[in-house]
Short mmCIF file of C-alpha atoms in Angstrom, two decimals:
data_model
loop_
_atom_site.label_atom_id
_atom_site.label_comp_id
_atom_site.label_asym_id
_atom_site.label_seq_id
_atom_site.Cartn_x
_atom_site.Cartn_y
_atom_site.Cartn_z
CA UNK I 123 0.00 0.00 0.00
CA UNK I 124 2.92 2.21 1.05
CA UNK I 125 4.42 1.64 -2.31
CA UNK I 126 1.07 2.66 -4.23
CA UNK I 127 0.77 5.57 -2.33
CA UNK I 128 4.47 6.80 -2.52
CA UNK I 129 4.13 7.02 -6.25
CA UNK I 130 0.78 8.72 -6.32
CA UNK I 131 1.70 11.19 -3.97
CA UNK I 132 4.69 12.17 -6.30
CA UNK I 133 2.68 12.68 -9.35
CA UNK I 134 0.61 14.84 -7.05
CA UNK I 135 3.77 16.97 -6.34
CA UNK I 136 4.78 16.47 -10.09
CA UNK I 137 1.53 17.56 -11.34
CA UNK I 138 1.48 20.56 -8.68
CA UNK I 139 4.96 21.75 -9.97
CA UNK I 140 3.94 21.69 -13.13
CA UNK I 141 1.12 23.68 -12.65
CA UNK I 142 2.86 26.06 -10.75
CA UNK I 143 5.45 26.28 -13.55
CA UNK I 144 2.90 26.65 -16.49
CA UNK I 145 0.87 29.43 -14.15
CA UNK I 146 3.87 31.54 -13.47
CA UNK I 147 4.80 31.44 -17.30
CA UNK I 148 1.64 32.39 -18.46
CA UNK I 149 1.84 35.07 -15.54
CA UNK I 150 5.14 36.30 -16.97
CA UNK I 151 3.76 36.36 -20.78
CA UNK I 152 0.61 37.63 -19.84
CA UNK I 153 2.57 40.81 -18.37
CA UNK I 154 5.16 40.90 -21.25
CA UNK I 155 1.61 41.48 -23.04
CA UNK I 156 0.35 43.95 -20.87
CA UNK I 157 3.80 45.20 -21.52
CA UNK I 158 3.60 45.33 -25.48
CA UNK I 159 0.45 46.66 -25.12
CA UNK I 160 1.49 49.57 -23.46
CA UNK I 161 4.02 50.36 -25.76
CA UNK I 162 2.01 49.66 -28.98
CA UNK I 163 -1.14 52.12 -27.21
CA UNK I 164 1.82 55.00 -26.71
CA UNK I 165 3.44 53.80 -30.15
CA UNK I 166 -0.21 54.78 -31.13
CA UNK I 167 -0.37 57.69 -29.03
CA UNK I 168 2.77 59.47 -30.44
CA UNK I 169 1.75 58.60 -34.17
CA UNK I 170 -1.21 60.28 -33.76
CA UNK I 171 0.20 63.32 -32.17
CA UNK I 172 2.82 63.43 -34.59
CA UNK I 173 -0.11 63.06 -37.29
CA UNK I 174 -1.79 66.33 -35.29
CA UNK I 175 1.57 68.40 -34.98
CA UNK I 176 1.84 67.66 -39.11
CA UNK I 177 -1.92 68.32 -39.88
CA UNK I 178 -1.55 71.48 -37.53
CA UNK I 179 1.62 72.59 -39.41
CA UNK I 180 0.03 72.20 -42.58
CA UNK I 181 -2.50 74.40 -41.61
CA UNK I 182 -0.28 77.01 -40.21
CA UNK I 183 1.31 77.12 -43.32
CA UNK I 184 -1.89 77.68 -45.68
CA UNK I 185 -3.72 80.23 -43.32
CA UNK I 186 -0.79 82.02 -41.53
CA UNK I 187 2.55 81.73 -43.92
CA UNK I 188 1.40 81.82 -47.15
CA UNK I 189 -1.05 84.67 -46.72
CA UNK I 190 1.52 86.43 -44.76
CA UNK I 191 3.95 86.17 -47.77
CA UNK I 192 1.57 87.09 -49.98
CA UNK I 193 0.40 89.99 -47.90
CA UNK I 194 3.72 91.44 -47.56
CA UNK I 195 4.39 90.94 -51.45
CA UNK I 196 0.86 93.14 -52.10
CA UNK I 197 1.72 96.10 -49.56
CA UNK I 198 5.74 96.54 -51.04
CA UNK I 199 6.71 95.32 -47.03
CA UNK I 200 10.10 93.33 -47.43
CA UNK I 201 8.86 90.88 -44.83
CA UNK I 202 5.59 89.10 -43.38
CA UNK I 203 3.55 91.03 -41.37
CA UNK I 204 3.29 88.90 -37.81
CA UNK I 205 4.49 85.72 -37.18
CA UNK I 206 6.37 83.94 -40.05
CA UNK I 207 7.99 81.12 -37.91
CA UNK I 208 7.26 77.51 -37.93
CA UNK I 209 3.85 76.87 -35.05
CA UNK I 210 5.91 73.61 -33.60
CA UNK I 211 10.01 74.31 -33.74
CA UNK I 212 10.08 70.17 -33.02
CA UNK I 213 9.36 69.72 -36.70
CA UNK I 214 11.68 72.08 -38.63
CA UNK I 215 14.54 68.87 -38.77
CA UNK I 216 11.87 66.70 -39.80
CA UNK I 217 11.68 66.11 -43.46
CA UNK I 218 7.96 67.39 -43.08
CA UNK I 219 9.45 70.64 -41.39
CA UNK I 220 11.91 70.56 -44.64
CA UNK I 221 9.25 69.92 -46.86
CA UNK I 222 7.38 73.25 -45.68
CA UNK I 223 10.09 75.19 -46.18
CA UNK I 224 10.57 73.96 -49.48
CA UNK I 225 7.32 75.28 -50.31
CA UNK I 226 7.70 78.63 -48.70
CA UNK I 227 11.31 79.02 -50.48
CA UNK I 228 8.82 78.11 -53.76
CA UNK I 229 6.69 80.78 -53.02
CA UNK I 230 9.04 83.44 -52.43
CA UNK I 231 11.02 82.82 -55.36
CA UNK I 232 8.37 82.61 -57.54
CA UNK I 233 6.96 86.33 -56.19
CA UNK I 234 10.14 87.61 -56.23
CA UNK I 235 10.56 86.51 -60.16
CA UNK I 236 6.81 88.16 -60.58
CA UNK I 237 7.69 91.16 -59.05
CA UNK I 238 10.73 91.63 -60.58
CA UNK I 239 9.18 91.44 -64.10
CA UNK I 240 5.74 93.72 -63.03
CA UNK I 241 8.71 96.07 -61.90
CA UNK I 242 10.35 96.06 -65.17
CA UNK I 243 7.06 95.81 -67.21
CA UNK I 244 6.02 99.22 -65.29
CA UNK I 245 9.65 100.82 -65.40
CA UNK I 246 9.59 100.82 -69.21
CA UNK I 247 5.82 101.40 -69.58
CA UNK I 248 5.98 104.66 -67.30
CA UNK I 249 9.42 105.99 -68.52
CA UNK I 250 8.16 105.67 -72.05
CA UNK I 251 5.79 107.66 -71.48
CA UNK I 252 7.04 110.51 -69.20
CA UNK I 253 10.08 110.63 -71.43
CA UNK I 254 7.63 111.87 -74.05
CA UNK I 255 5.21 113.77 -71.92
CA UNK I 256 8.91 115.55 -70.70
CA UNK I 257 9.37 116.03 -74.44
CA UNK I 258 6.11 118.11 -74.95
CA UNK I 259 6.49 119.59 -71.23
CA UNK I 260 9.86 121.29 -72.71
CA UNK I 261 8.26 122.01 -76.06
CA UNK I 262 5.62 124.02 -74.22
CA UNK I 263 7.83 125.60 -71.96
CA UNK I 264 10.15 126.96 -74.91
CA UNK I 265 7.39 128.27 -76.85
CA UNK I 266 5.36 129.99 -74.24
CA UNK I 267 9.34 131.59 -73.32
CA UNK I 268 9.10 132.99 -76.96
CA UNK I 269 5.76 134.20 -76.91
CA UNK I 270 6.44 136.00 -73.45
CA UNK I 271 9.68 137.30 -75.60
CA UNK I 272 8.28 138.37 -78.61
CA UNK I 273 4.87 139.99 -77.73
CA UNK I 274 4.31 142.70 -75.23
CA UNK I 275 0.59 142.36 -75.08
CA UNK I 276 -0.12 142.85 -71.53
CA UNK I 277 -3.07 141.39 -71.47
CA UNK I 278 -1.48 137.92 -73.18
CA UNK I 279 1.52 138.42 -71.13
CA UNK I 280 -1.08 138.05 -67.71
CA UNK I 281 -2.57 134.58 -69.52
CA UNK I 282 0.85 133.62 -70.12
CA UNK I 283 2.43 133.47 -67.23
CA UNK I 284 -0.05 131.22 -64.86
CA UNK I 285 0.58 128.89 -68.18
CA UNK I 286 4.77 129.42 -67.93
CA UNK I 287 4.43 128.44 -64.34
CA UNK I 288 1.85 125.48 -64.85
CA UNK I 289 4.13 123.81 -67.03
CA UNK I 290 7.39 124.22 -64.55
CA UNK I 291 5.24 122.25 -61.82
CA UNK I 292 4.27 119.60 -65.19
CA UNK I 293 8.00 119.09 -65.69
CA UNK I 294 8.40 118.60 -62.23
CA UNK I 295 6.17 116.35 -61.34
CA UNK I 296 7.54 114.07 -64.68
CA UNK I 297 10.94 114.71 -63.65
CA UNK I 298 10.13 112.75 -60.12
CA UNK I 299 8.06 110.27 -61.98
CA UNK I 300 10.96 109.69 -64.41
CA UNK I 301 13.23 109.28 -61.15
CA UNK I 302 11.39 106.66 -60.15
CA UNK I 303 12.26 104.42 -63.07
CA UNK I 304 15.85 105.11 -63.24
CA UNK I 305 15.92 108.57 -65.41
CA UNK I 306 17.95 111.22 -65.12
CA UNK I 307 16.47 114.36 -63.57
CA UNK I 308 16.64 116.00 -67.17
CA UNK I 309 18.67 118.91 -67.44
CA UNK I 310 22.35 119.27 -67.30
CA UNK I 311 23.84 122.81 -65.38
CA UNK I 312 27.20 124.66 -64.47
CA UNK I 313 28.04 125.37 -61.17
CA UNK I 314 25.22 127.41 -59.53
CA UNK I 315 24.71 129.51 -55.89
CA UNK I 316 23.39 127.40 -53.80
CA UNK I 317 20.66 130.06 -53.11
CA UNK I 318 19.52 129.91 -57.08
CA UNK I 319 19.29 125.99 -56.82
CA UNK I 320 16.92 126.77 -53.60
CA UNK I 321 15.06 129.08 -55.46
CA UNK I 322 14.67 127.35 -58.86
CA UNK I 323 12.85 124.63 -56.28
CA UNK I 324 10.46 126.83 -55.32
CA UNK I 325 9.64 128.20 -58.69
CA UNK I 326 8.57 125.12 -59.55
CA UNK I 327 6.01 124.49 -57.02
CA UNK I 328 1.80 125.84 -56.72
CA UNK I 329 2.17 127.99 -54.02
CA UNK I 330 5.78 129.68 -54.32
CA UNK I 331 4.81 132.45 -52.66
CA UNK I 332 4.30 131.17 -49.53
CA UNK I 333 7.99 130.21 -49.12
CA UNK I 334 10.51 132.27 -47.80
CA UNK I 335 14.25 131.68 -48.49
CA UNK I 336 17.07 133.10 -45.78
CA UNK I 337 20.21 134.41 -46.92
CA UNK I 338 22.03 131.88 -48.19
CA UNK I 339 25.68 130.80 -47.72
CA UNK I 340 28.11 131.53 -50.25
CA UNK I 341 28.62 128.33 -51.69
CA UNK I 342 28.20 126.69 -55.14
CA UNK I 343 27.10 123.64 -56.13
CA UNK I 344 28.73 121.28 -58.42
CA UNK I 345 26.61 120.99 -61.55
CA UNK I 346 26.40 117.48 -61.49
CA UNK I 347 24.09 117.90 -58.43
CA UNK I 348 22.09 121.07 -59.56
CA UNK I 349 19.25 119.74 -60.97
CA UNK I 350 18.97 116.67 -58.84
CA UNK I 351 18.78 119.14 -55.57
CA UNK I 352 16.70 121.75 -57.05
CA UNK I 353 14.22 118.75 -58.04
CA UNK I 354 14.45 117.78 -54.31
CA UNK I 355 14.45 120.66 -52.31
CA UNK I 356 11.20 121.59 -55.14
CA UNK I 357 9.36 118.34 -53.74
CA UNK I 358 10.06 118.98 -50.21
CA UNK I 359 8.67 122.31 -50.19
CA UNK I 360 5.67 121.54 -51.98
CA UNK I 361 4.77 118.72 -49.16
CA UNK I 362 5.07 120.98 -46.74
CA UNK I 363 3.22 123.83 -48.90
CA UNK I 364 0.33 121.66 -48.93
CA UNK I 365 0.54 120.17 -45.50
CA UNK I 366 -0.08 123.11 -43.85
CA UNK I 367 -2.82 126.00 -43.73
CA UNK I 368 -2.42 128.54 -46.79
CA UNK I 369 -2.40 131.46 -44.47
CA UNK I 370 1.12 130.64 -43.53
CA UNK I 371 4.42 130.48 -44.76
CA UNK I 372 6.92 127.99 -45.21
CA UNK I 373 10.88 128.79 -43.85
CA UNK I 374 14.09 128.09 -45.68
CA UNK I 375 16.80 127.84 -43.71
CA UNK I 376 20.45 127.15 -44.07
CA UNK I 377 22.99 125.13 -41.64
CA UNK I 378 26.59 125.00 -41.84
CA UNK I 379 27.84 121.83 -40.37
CA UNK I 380 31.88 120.16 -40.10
CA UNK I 381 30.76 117.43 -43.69
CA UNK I 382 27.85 119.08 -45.30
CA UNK I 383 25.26 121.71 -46.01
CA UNK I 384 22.14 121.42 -43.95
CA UNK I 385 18.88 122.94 -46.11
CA UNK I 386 16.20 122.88 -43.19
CA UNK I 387 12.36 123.19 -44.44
CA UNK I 388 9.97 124.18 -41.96
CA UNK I 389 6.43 123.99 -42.03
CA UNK I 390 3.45 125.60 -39.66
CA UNK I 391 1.34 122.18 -40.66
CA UNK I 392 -0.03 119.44 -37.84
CA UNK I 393 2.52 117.26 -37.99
CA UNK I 394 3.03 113.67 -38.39
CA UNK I 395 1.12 110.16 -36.08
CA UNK I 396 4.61 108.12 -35.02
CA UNK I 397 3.30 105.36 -37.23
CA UNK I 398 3.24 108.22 -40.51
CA UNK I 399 6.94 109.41 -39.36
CA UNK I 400 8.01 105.67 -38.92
CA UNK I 401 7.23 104.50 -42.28
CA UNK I 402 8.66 107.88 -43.96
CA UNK I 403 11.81 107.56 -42.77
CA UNK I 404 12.25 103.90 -43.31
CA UNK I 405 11.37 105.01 -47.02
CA UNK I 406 14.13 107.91 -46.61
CA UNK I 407 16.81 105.17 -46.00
CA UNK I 408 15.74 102.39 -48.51
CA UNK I 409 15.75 104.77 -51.36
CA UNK I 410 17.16 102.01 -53.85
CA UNK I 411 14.49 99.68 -52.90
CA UNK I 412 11.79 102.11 -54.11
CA UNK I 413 9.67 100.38 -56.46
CA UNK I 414 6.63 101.16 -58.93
CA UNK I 415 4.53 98.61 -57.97
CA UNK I 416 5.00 99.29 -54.24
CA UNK I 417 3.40 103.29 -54.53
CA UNK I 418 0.40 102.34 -53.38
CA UNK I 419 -3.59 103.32 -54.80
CA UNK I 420 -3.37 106.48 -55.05
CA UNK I 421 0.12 105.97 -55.86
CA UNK I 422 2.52 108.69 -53.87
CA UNK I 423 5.28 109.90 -56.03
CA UNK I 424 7.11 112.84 -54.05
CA UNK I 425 8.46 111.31 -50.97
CA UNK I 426 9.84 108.08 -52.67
CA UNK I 427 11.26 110.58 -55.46
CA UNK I 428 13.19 112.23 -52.77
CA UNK I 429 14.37 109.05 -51.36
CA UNK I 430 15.51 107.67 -54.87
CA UNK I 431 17.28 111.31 -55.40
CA UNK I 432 18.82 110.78 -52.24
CA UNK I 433 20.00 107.12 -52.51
CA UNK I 434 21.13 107.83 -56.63
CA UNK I 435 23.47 111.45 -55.33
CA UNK I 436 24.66 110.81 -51.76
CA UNK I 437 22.04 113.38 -50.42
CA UNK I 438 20.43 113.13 -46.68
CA UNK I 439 16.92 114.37 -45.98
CA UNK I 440 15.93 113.59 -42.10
CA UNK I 441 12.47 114.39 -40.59
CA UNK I 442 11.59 115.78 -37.44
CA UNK I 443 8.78 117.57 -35.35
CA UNK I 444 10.77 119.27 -32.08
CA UNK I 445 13.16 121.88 -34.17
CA UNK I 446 10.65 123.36 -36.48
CA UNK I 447 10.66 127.17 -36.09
CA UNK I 448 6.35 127.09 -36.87
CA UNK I 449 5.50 124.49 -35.24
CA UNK I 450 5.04 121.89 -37.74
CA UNK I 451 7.69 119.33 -39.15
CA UNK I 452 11.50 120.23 -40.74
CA UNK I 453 12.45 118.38 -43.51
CA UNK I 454 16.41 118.75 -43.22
CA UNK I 455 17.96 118.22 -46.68
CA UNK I 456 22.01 117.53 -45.96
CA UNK I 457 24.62 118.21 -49.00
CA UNK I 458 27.62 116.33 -48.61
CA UNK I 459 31.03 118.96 -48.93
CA UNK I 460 32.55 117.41 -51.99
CA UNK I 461 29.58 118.36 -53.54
CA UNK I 462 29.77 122.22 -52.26
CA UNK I 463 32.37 124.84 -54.32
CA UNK I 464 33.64 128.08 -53.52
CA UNK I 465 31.97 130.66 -55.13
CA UNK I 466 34.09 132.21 -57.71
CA UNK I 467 36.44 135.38 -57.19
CA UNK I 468 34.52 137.22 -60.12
CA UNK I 469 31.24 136.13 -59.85
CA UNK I 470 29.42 138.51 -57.41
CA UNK I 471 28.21 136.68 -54.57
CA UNK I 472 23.73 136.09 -54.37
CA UNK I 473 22.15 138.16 -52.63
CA UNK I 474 18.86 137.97 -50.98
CA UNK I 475 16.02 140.55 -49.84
CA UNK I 476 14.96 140.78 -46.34
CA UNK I 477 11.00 140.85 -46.34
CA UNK I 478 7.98 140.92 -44.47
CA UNK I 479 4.45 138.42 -45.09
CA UNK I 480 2.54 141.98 -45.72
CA UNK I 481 5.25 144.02 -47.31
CA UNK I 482 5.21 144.71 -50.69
CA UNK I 483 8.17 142.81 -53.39
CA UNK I 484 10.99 145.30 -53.69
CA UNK I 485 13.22 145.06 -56.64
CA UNK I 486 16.42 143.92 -56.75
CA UNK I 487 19.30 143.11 -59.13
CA UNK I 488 20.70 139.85 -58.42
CA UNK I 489 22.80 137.27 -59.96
CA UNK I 490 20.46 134.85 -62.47
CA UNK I 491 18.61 132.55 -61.11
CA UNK I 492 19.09 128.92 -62.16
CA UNK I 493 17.08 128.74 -66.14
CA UNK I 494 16.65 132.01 -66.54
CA UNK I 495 18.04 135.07 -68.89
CA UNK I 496 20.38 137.19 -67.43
CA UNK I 497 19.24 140.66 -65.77
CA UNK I 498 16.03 139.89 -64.35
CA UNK I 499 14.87 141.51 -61.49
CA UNK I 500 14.57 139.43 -58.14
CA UNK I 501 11.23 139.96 -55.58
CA UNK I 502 11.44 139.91 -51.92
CA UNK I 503 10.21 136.31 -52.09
CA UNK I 504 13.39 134.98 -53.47
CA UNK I 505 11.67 134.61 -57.26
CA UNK I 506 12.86 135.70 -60.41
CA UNK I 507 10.69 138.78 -62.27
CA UNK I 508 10.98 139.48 -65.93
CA UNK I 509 10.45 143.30 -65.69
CA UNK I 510 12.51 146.08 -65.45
CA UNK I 511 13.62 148.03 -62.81
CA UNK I 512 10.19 149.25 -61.30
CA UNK I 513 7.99 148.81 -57.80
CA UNK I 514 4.97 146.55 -58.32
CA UNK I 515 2.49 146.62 -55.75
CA UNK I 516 0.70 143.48 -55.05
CA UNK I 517 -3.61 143.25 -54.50
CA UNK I 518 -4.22 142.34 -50.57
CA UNK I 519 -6.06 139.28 -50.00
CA UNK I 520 -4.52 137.46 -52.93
CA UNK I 521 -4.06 133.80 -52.24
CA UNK I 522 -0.75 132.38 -52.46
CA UNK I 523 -1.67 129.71 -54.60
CA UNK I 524 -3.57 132.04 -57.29
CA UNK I 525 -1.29 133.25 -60.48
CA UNK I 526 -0.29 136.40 -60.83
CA UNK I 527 -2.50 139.84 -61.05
CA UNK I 528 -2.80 142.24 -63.58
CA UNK I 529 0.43 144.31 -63.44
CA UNK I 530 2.38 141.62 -64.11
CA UNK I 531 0.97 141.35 -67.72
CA UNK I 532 1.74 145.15 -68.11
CA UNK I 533 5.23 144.56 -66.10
CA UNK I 534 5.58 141.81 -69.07
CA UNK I 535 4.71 143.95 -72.03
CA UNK I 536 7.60 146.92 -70.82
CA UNK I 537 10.02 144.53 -69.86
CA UNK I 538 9.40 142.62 -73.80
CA UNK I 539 9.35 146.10 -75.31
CA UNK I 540 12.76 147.22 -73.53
CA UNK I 541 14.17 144.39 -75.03
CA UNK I 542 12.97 144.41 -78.36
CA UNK I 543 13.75 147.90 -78.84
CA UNK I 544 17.53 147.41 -78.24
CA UNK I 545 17.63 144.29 -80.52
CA UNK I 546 17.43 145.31 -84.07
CA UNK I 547 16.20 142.02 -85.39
CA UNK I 548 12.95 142.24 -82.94
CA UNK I 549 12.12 145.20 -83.01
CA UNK I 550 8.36 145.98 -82.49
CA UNK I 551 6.55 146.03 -85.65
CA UNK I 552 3.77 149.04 -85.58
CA UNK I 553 1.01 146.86 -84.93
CA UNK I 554 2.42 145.76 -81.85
CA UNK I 555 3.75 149.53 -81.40
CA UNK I 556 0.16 150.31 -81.01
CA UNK I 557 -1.55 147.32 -79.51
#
């Protein structure tokens, strides 16, 4: 019996151990595949938030970069407005980070190739077509000069000369234009008083006689630069002309610093918002980057013509709203010294007229100012008259802007007759003896 049990007692213990055994294996694989479950759920886990960082990425890039870029490439900006940076940094070494910037480097190029050939496309358009509208601006200047030369009509003389001066602010306002595309201003000068250049500026502007010009320095400029400055300084004052009430006047005054010339423009108008005054002078300093296409609707054509002039000739123009002597903003123009020359031992040096707002122009002989004939009389305002030697009075209440009153046709008609009469080849005929 013993020996029956014995062996029945170890299968028991053989049967128990195996049990044991195959329960603590399955234990052991059943964690291992808890284990691998685990991993495979946060396998999942970061495959679909890497799935959500992409998907969010992609969207990033259609509503945020791409309209950015395109944004910028609309408004002339040279970068995005806002944030142009990837949404998750984690992804930029990823080759889906890669592939995004692929696609913005796409997009950029390609705009950059567009705008480059609008830009040209406009260039040669526009400077087509102010180099012939300069043509017939120069044409009608020269033969409204001979009219004013030949007849002494003073009633023609007084239509004439609102016409003369119409067509200087024309070929202004083509010269900036033609700036802008990579023209030459359009005339070519000698060396010239620094005080003509100033006032051949303001000859060419609506409401000259609102500007008063100081006594200049004695300096010349290098003809080079003539044109180019007087086109300049001609722009500046007519901003601040019209940027301010009509009642007052707009101050000229000079600065003489250790490297340059300082031309300071003041103005009695409100003034400029930070945000205004921020964007100009970023303009002043990226004068090469001025483009066509980037002017805007309406398009504004004197500011980035004075920052093309300025970038193209080495000038400096600066503005600022704390040293204006009325109140408004000063526009300081700054000349570099190699462009400055001493004025010449036998040339007599300019002179200017002290005046008042309500005082009459007195006459004075002066050197010529830049464009005109030699011996014309000079007004208190700093302006060229073609009349002889006589006291005009003015009307009262005359706005600055209007063109000139009656005696100037009659001022006209003496000053064509005086010539005439000492030139043998145009000499009056008797029907204009008696008209």
């Amino acid at each position: 019996m013993n020996l029956i049990q014995d062996p029945l007692v170890l299968a028991l213990i053989v049967a128990l151990a195996i049990t044991v055994f195959v329960a603590f294996r399955m234990r052991s694989a059943a964690a291992r595949s808890a284990r691998t479950a685990d991993m495979a759920k946060e396998e999942c886990a970061r495959a679909n938030r890497a799935v959500e960082l992409r998907d969010e990425e992609a969207r990033h890039l259609a509503d945020r970069l791409l309209p950015g870029l395109l944004s910028a490439w609309r408004s002339g900006a040279q970068q995005a407005e806002g944030d142009v940076r990837p949404l998750h940094p984690s992804l930029v070494q990823t080759s889906t980070g890669q592939a995004f910037q692929a696609v913005l480097d796409q997009v950029t190029g390609l705009m950059s190739e567009a705008e480059a050939r609008a830009e040209g496309a406009a260039k040669a358009a526009v400077q087509a077509t102010t180099r012939s509208l300069q043509d017939l601006g120069y044409e009608l200047q020269a033969e409204v000069t001979a009219m004013i030369t030949k007849f002494d009509d003073e009633t023609l003389l007084q239509r004439l000369m609102p016409v003369d001066h119409l067509a200087s602010q024309l070929t202004r306002r083509l010269q900036v234009v033609g700036v802008l595309t990579g023209m030459w201003p359009g005339r070519q000068h000698s060396n010239a008083p620094v005080l003509d250049v100033a006032r051949a500026g303001v000859s060419r502007i609506r409401d000259y006689q609102r500007i008063r010009v100081a006594p200049s320095l004695p300096y010349y400029l290098d003809g080079r630069a003539v044109e180019p400055l007087a086109l300049l300084l001609g722009e500046l004052m007519d901003n601040a002309a019209r940027h301010s009430a009509p009642s007052t006047q707009v101050e000229v005054t000079w600065h003489d610093f250790h490297n340059c010339l300082g031309i300071a423009i003041h103005d009695a108008g409100p003034g400029m918002t930070p945000e205004v005054q921020q964007r100009v002078e970023r303009l002043l300093l990226d004068g090469e980057n001025v483009r066509l296409t980037g002017l805007g609707n309406p398009a504004m054509f004197g500011l980035p013509g004075v920052a093309a002039l300025c970038a193209r000739y080495g000038f400096r123009v600066g503005l600022d709203q704390q040293h204006s002597l009325a109140g408004g903003c000063r526009a300081m123009v700054l000349v570099p010294r190699t462009m400055l020359l001493e004025a010449p031992a036998e040339a007599p040096e300019p002179r200017h007229a002290a005046s008042t707002p309500d005082a009459g122009p007195t006459v004075h002989r002066t050197t010529p100012t830049l464009g005109e004939s030699p011996g014309y009389d000079l007004a208190a305002d700093g302006l060229p008259q073609r009349r002889r030697g006589e006291h005009l009075p003015t009307v009262p209440g005359t706005p600055a802007s209007q063109p000139p009153t009656a005696p100037m046709g009659k001022a006209m008609a003496a000053f064509s007759r005086g010539i005439r009469s000492t030139n043998p080849h145009t000499a009056p005929t008797p029907e204009e003896t008696t008209s």
